[in-house]
PDB file of C-alpha atoms and ligand atoms in Angstrom:
ATOM      1  CA  MET M   2    -191.447 315.833 -79.041  1.00 64.00           C
ATOM      2  CA  LEU M   3    -187.869 316.465 -80.296  1.00 67.00           C
ATOM      3  CA  SER M   4    -186.268 314.444 -77.186  1.00 71.00           C
ATOM      4  CA  ASN M   5    -188.699 311.388 -77.802  1.00 73.00           C
ATOM      5  CA  ARG M   6    -187.552 311.536 -81.395  1.00 78.00           C
ATOM      6  CA  LEU M   7    -184.020 311.787 -80.397  1.00 77.00           C
ATOM      7  CA  VAL M   8    -184.779 308.656 -77.655  1.00 63.00           C
ATOM      8  CA  GLY M   9    -185.933 306.688 -80.691  1.00 70.00           C
ATOM      9  CA  LEU M  10    -183.624 307.708 -82.854  1.00 78.00           C
ATOM     10  CA  ALA M  11    -180.541 306.434 -80.174  1.00 66.00           C
ATOM     11  CA  GLU M  12    -182.731 303.114 -79.841  1.00 61.00           C
ATOM     12  CA  ASP M  13    -182.419 302.328 -83.885  1.00 70.00           C
ATOM     13  CA  CYS M  14    -178.794 303.061 -83.716  1.00 67.00           C
ATOM     14  CA  TYR M  15    -178.186 300.781 -80.615  1.00 53.00           C
ATOM     15  CA  ASN M  16    -180.195 298.046 -82.098  1.00 55.00           C
ATOM     16  CA  LEU M  17    -178.820 298.225 -85.339  1.00 61.00           C
ATOM     17  CA  ALA M  18    -175.350 298.270 -83.869  1.00 60.00           C
ATOM     18  CA  VAL M  19    -176.446 295.183 -81.688  1.00 51.00           C
ATOM     19  CA  ALA M  20    -177.646 293.271 -84.842  1.00 60.00           C
ATOM     20  CA  VAL M  21    -174.180 293.962 -86.562  1.00 61.00           C
ATOM     21  CA  SER M  22    -172.498 292.942 -83.871  1.00 58.00           C
ATOM     22  CA  HIS M  23    -174.397 289.907 -83.312  1.00 55.00           C
ATOM     23  CA  LEU M  24    -173.805 289.038 -87.497  1.00 58.00           C
ATOM     24  CA  ARG M  25    -170.329 289.497 -87.021  1.00 85.00           C
ATOM     25  CA  VAL M  26    -169.591 287.154 -83.691  1.00 95.00           C
ATOM     26  CA  ALA M  27    -168.329 283.781 -84.851  1.00 97.00           C
ATOM     27  CA  VAL M  28    -168.910 280.334 -82.864  1.00 98.00           C
ATOM     28  CA  PHE M  29    -165.776 277.842 -83.672  1.00 98.00           C
ATOM     29  CA  ALA M  30    -167.503 274.906 -81.975  1.00 97.00           C
ATOM     30  CA  GLY M  31    -165.920 271.584 -81.138  1.00 97.00           C
ATOM     31  CA  SER M  32    -164.630 268.863 -78.692  1.00 97.00           C
ATOM     32  CA  PHE M  33    -160.926 269.866 -78.990  1.00 98.00           C
ATOM     33  CA  ASP M  34    -159.820 267.075 -76.873  1.00 98.00           C
ATOM     34  CA  PRO M  35    -157.105 268.274 -77.499  1.00 98.00           C
ATOM     35  CA  LEU M  36    -157.007 271.366 -80.142  1.00 98.00           C
ATOM     36  CA  HIS M  37    -154.359 270.711 -82.824  1.00 98.00           C
ATOM     37  CA  MET M  38    -152.817 272.532 -85.333  1.00 98.00           C
ATOM     38  CA  GLY M  39    -155.596 271.988 -87.931  1.00 97.00           C
ATOM     39  CA  HIS M  40    -157.797 273.921 -85.218  1.00 98.00           C
ATOM     40  CA  ALA M  41    -155.261 276.528 -84.378  1.00 98.00           C
ATOM     41  CA  ASP M  42    -154.953 277.667 -88.144  1.00 98.00           C
ATOM     42  CA  ILE M  43    -158.684 277.282 -88.234  1.00 98.00           C
ATOM     43  CA  VAL M  44    -158.988 279.987 -85.616  1.00 98.00           C
ATOM     44  CA  ASP M  45    -156.245 281.955 -86.943  1.00 98.00           C
ATOM     45  CA  ARG M  46    -158.180 282.007 -90.464  1.00 98.00           C
ATOM     46  CA  ALA M  47    -161.445 283.205 -88.933  1.00 98.00           C
ATOM     47  CA  ILE M  48    -160.130 285.985 -86.892  1.00 97.00           C
ATOM     48  CA  GLN M  49    -159.161 287.384 -90.092  1.00 96.00           C
ATOM     49  CA  ILE M  50    -163.084 287.357 -91.308  1.00 96.00           C
ATOM     50  CA  PHE M  51    -164.812 287.946 -88.161  1.00 95.00           C
ATOM     51  CA  PRO M  52    -163.800 290.638 -85.488  1.00 94.00           C
ATOM     52  CA  LYS M  53    -164.967 288.001 -82.754  1.00 96.00           C
ATOM     53  CA  VAL M  54    -164.310 284.314 -82.505  1.00 98.00           C
ATOM     54  CA  VAL M  55    -165.485 282.505 -79.462  1.00 98.00           C
ATOM     55  CA  VAL M  56    -164.101 278.985 -79.166  1.00 98.00           C
ATOM     56  CA  GLY M  57    -166.975 276.840 -77.872  1.00 98.00           C
ATOM     57  CA  ILE M  58    -165.922 273.486 -76.048  1.00 98.00           C
ATOM     58  CA  LEU M  59    -168.395 270.849 -75.696  1.00 97.00           C
ATOM     59  CA  ASN M  60    -169.105 269.770 -72.326  1.00 96.00           C
ATOM     60  CA  ASN M  61    -170.583 266.397 -72.988  1.00 92.00           C
ATOM     61  CA  PRO M  62    -171.192 264.838 -69.713  1.00 89.00           C
ATOM     62  CA  GLU M  63    -171.607 261.565 -71.227  1.00 90.00           C
ATOM     63  CA  LYS M  64    -168.518 261.573 -72.811  1.00 89.00           C
ATOM     64  CA  GLN M  65    -165.238 260.948 -70.595  1.00 91.00           C
ATOM     65  CA  GLY M  66    -162.443 263.047 -72.701  1.00 94.00           C
ATOM     66  CA  LEU M  67    -158.828 262.633 -72.256  1.00 97.00           C
ATOM     67  CA  PHE M  68    -159.116 266.332 -70.653  1.00 97.00           C
ATOM     68  CA  THR M  69    -162.085 267.433 -69.071  1.00 96.00           C
ATOM     69  CA  PRO M  70    -163.966 270.302 -70.058  1.00 96.00           C
ATOM     70  CA  GLU M  71    -162.779 272.663 -67.334  1.00 96.00           C
ATOM     71  CA  GLN M  72    -158.900 271.704 -68.536  1.00 97.00           C
ATOM     72  CA  ARG M  73    -159.609 272.213 -72.463  1.00 98.00           C
ATOM     73  CA  VAL M  74    -161.018 275.545 -71.511  1.00 98.00           C
ATOM     74  CA  GLU M  75    -158.010 276.208 -69.157  1.00 98.00           C
ATOM     75  CA  MET M  76    -155.398 275.292 -71.733  1.00 98.00           C
ATOM     76  CA  LEU M  77    -157.405 277.527 -74.464  1.00 98.00           C
ATOM     77  CA  ARG M  78    -157.723 280.098 -72.579  1.00 98.00           C
ATOM     78  CA  GLU M  79    -153.765 280.277 -72.008  1.00 98.00           C
ATOM     79  CA  LEU M  80    -153.312 279.716 -75.459  1.00 98.00           C
ATOM     80  CA  TYR M  81    -155.172 282.889 -76.677  1.00 98.00           C
ATOM     81  CA  ALA M  82    -154.474 284.627 -73.622  1.00 97.00           C
ATOM     82  CA  ASP M  83    -152.776 287.677 -75.882  1.00 96.00           C
ATOM     83  CA  ASN M  84    -155.333 287.464 -78.340  1.00 97.00           C
ATOM     84  CA  PRO M  85    -158.188 289.572 -77.523  1.00 95.00           C
ATOM     85  CA  ALA M  86    -160.491 288.544 -80.610  1.00 96.00           C
ATOM     86  CA  VAL M  87    -160.594 285.058 -79.365  1.00 98.00           C
ATOM     87  CA  GLU M  88    -162.759 284.090 -76.401  1.00 98.00           C
ATOM     88  CA  VAL M  89    -162.770 280.477 -74.948  1.00 98.00           C
ATOM     89  CA  ARG M  90    -166.128 279.183 -73.145  1.00 98.00           C
ATOM     90  CA  ALA M  91    -167.395 275.846 -72.373  1.00 97.00           C
ATOM     91  CA  PHE M  92    -170.719 274.775 -73.498  1.00 98.00           C
ATOM     92  CA  THR M  93    -173.525 272.326 -73.049  1.00 97.00           C
ATOM     93  CA  GLY M  94    -176.761 271.335 -74.663  1.00 97.00           C
ATOM     94  CA  LEU M  95    -177.405 272.739 -78.419  1.00 98.00           C
ATOM     95  CA  LEU M  96    -175.070 274.695 -79.916  1.00 98.00           C
ATOM     96  CA  VAL M  97    -177.741 276.875 -81.339  1.00 98.00           C
ATOM     97  CA  ASN M  98    -178.690 277.633 -77.841  1.00 98.00           C
ATOM     98  CA  PHE M  99    -174.956 278.807 -77.023  1.00 98.00           C
ATOM     99  CA  LEU M 100    -175.041 281.003 -80.089  1.00 98.00           C
ATOM    100  CA  LYS M 101    -177.816 282.733 -78.571  1.00 97.00           C
ATOM    101  CA  GLU M 102    -175.888 283.181 -75.505  1.00 97.00           C
ATOM    102  CA  VAL M 103    -173.015 284.556 -76.670  1.00 97.00           C
ATOM    103  CA  LYS M 104    -174.973 286.677 -79.301  1.00 95.00           C
ATOM    104  CA  ALA M 105    -173.499 284.814 -82.577  1.00 96.00           C
ATOM    105  CA  THR M 106    -175.189 283.550 -85.712  1.00 95.00           C
ATOM    106  CA  ILE M 107    -172.118 282.233 -87.283  1.00 97.00           C
ATOM    107  CA  ILE M 108    -170.816 278.465 -86.775  1.00 98.00           C
ATOM    108  CA  ILE M 109    -167.280 278.148 -87.850  1.00 98.00           C
ATOM    109  CA  ARG M 110    -166.369 274.325 -88.690  1.00 97.00           C
ATOM    110  CA  GLY M 111    -162.798 273.119 -90.032  1.00 96.00           C
ATOM    111  CA  MET M 112    -163.395 271.245 -93.491  1.00 95.00           C
ATOM    112  CA  ARG M 113    -160.232 268.623 -94.154  1.00 92.00           C
ATOM    113  CA  ALA M 114    -161.465 266.572 -97.082  1.00 91.00           C
ATOM    114  CA  VAL M 115    -164.495 265.189 -98.746  1.00 91.00           C
ATOM    115  CA  SER M 116    -164.646 262.635 -96.083  1.00 90.00           C
ATOM    116  CA  ASP M 117    -165.522 265.448 -93.472  1.00 91.00           C
ATOM    117  CA  PHE M 118    -168.514 266.683 -95.920  1.00 94.00           C
ATOM    118  CA  GLU M 119    -171.357 264.461 -94.990  1.00 95.00           C
ATOM    119  CA  TYR M 120    -171.206 264.865 -91.478  1.00 96.00           C
ATOM    120  CA  GLU M 121    -170.373 268.685 -91.809  1.00 97.00           C
ATOM    121  CA  PHE M 122    -173.349 269.053 -94.005  1.00 97.00           C
ATOM    122  CA  GLN M 123    -175.900 267.263 -91.855  1.00 97.00           C
ATOM    123  CA  MET M 124    -174.983 269.128 -88.717  1.00 98.00           C
ATOM    124  CA  ALA M 125    -175.047 272.429 -90.537  1.00 98.00           C
ATOM    125  CA  LEU M 126    -178.658 271.587 -91.872  1.00 98.00           C
ATOM    126  CA  MET M 127    -179.743 270.468 -88.737  1.00 98.00           C
ATOM    127  CA  ASN M 128    -178.540 273.909 -87.223  1.00 98.00           C
ATOM    128  CA  ARG M 129    -180.414 275.777 -89.595  1.00 98.00           C
ATOM    129  CA  HIS M 130    -183.449 273.702 -88.869  1.00 98.00           C
ATOM    130  CA  LEU M 131    -183.238 274.314 -85.169  1.00 98.00           C
ATOM    131  CA  TRP M 132    -182.446 278.325 -85.552  1.00 98.00           C
ATOM    132  CA  PRO M 133    -182.928 279.369 -89.299  1.00 97.00           C
ATOM    133  CA  GLN M 134    -180.565 282.303 -88.432  1.00 96.00           C
ATOM    134  CA  ALA M 135    -177.440 279.834 -87.631  1.00 97.00           C
ATOM    135  CA  GLU M 136    -175.257 279.888 -90.604  1.00 97.00           C
ATOM    136  CA  THR M 137    -172.512 277.705 -91.086  1.00 97.00           C
ATOM    137  CA  VAL M 138    -168.943 278.868 -92.805  1.00 97.00           C
ATOM    138  CA  PHE M 139    -166.476 276.300 -93.531  1.00 97.00           C
ATOM    139  CA  LEU M 140    -163.077 277.181 -93.497  1.00 97.00           C
ATOM    140  CA  THR M 141    -160.267 274.783 -94.857  1.00 96.00           C
ATOM    141  CA  PRO M 142    -156.908 274.174 -93.210  1.00 96.00           C
ATOM    142  CA  LYS M 143    -153.186 274.160 -94.481  1.00 96.00           C
ATOM    143  CA  GLY M 144    -152.956 271.400 -96.745  1.00 95.00           C
ATOM    144  CA  ARG M 145    -150.495 270.110 -94.266  1.00 95.00           C
ATOM    145  CA  TYR M 146    -152.979 269.687 -91.283  1.00 96.00           C
ATOM    146  CA  THR M 147    -155.642 268.251 -93.161  1.00 94.00           C
ATOM    147  CA  TYR M 148    -154.606 264.771 -92.098  1.00 94.00           C
ATOM    148  CA  LEU M 149    -154.405 265.738 -88.451  1.00 96.00           C
ATOM    149  CA  SER M 150    -157.461 264.697 -85.922  1.00 97.00           C
ATOM    150  CA  SER M 151    -157.748 265.082 -82.162  1.00 97.00           C
ATOM    151  CA  ARG M 152    -157.960 261.370 -82.130  1.00 97.00           C
ATOM    152  CA  LEU M 153    -154.765 260.344 -83.994  1.00 97.00           C
ATOM    153  CA  VAL M 154    -153.064 263.110 -81.599  1.00 98.00           C
ATOM    154  CA  ARG M 155    -154.513 261.315 -78.466  1.00 97.00           C
ATOM    155  CA  GLU M 156    -153.266 257.794 -79.605  1.00 97.00           C
ATOM    156  CA  VAL M 157    -149.786 259.224 -80.925  1.00 97.00           C
ATOM    157  CA  ALA M 158    -149.227 260.668 -77.721  1.00 96.00           C
ATOM    158  CA  ALA M 159    -150.977 257.772 -75.689  1.00 96.00           C
ATOM    159  CA  LEU M 160    -148.343 255.667 -77.162  1.00 96.00           C
ATOM    160  CA  GLY M 161    -145.454 257.761 -76.404  1.00 94.00           C
ATOM    161  CA  GLY M 162    -145.105 259.191 -80.165  1.00 95.00           C
ATOM    162  CA  ASP M 163    -143.780 262.860 -80.687  1.00 96.00           C
ATOM    163  CA  VAL M 164    -146.611 265.244 -81.425  1.00 97.00           C
ATOM    164  CA  THR M 165    -144.394 268.198 -82.053  1.00 97.00           C
ATOM    165  CA  GLY M 166    -145.829 270.104 -85.200  1.00 97.00           C
ATOM    166  CA  LEU M 167    -149.259 268.366 -84.219  1.00 98.00           C
ATOM    167  CA  VAL M 168    -150.407 270.680 -81.316  1.00 98.00           C
ATOM    168  CA  PRO M 169    -149.415 274.365 -80.393  1.00 98.00           C
ATOM    169  CA  ASP M 170    -146.320 273.543 -77.997  1.00 97.00           C
ATOM    170  CA  PRO M 171    -148.383 274.552 -74.942  1.00 97.00           C
ATOM    171  CA  ILE M 172    -150.627 271.572 -75.645  1.00 98.00           C
ATOM    172  CA  ARG M 173    -147.869 269.512 -76.195  1.00 97.00           C
ATOM    173  CA  ALA M 174    -146.363 270.099 -73.257  1.00 96.00           C
ATOM    174  CA  ARG M 175    -149.782 269.034 -71.122  1.00 97.00           C
ATOM    175  CA  LEU M 176    -150.110 266.067 -73.436  1.00 97.00           C
ATOM    176  CA  GLU M 177    -146.400 264.925 -72.109  1.00 95.00           C
ATOM    177  CA  GLU M 178    -147.296 265.964 -68.702  1.00 95.00           C
ATOM    178  CA  HIS M 179    -150.906 264.052 -68.871  1.00 95.00           C
ATOM    179  CA  PHE M 180    -148.678 260.879 -70.180  1.00 94.00           C
ATOM    180  CA  GLY M 181    -145.883 261.306 -67.959  1.00 89.00           C
ATOM    181  CA  ILE M 182    -143.659 261.454 -70.959  1.00 74.00           C
ATOM    182  CA  HIS M 183    -140.010 263.296 -70.243  1.00 65.00           C
ATOM    183  CA  ALA M 184    -137.976 264.505 -73.169  1.00 56.00           C
ATOM    184  CA  ALA M 185    -135.041 262.034 -74.188  1.00 50.00           C
ATOM    185  CA  VAL M 186    -131.931 263.579 -73.046  1.00 46.00           C
ATOM    186  CA  ASP M 187    -128.523 262.391 -75.088  1.00 45.00           C
TER     187      ASP M 187
HETATM  188  O1  PNS Z 216    -165.066 268.345 -82.451  1.00 72.92           O
HETATM  189  P1  PNS Z 216    -166.453 267.409 -83.166  1.00 72.92           P
HETATM  190  O2  PNS Z 216    -166.715 266.252 -82.408  1.00 72.92           O
HETATM  191  O3  PNS Z 216    -166.437 267.705 -84.258  1.00 72.92           O
HETATM  192  O4  PNS Z 216    -167.583 268.672 -82.757  1.00 72.92           O
HETATM  193  C1  PNS Z 216    -168.972 268.357 -82.553  1.00 72.92           C
HETATM  194  C2  PNS Z 216    -170.043 269.791 -82.115  1.00 72.92           C
HETATM  195  C3  PNS Z 216    -169.535 269.582 -80.536  1.00 72.92           C
HETATM  196  C4  PNS Z 216    -169.847 271.028 -83.002  1.00 72.92           C
HETATM  197  C5  PNS Z 216    -171.163 268.948 -82.054  1.00 72.92           C
HETATM  198  O5  PNS Z 216    -171.171 267.353 -81.554  1.00 72.92           O
HETATM  199  C6  PNS Z 216    -172.229 269.889 -81.651  1.00 72.92           C
HETATM  200  O6  PNS Z 216    -172.780 270.909 -82.014  1.00 72.92           O
HETATM  201  N1  PNS Z 216    -172.896 269.269 -80.447  1.00 72.92           N
HETATM  202  C7  PNS Z 216    -173.475 270.085 -79.507  1.00 72.92           C
HETATM  203  C8  PNS Z 216    -175.249 269.388 -79.580  1.00 72.92           C
HETATM  204  C9  PNS Z 216    -175.987 269.768 -80.672  1.00 72.92           C
HETATM  205  O7  PNS Z 216    -176.349 271.078 -81.038  1.00 72.92           O
HETATM  206  N2  PNS Z 216    -176.309 268.926 -81.851  1.00 72.92           N
HETATM  207  C10 PNS Z 216    -177.359 269.068 -82.636  1.00 72.92           C
HETATM  208  C11 PNS Z 216    -176.946 269.970 -84.031  1.00 72.92           C
HETATM  209  S1  PNS Z 216    -175.765 268.665 -84.983  1.00 72.92           S
END
């Protein structure tokens, strides 16, 4: 019957649209404790390639961070509030399960230097082993951000150093608030 064929066709179209949209959602996963300019640069690059980028913040109950996962989600949601292509969510457990949850197959990772390679390569292959559809895409940040890491940013901020230009301004404000740093008045 014609109506059955039309229903079948509509289903095929829907499945195709879903399959295509799954392919195009990318997850930029990390601890982001805190997010720094290198991370922000990777997000900017990722949204030039993928229509939707989910920033996935690992909630690791065994590791106490500087900011709680809830605080990190709040900070990043504020940062990307005006960008509909970016969604911010926390996740626990395996990254590949989070990918399935948000209907993504792409993992974005930033690659700063050769020293990142081995760890990143192992993770990419492990994720592919766990879920063969998971594809890792490596993006490189601007050269001037390649020395940045969240660990160094935390250390500098904790010791009262100036993190202007190392993290987006709203994150700097949160770091200063956290460490009780007040801007010097001449
Ligand atoms: O900011 P980081 O520490 O480089 O991020 C690492 C992260 C969160 C991407 C990684 O630790 C991760 O994916 N953790 C989830 C647990 C998991 O899936 N492990 C197996 C694959 S390596």
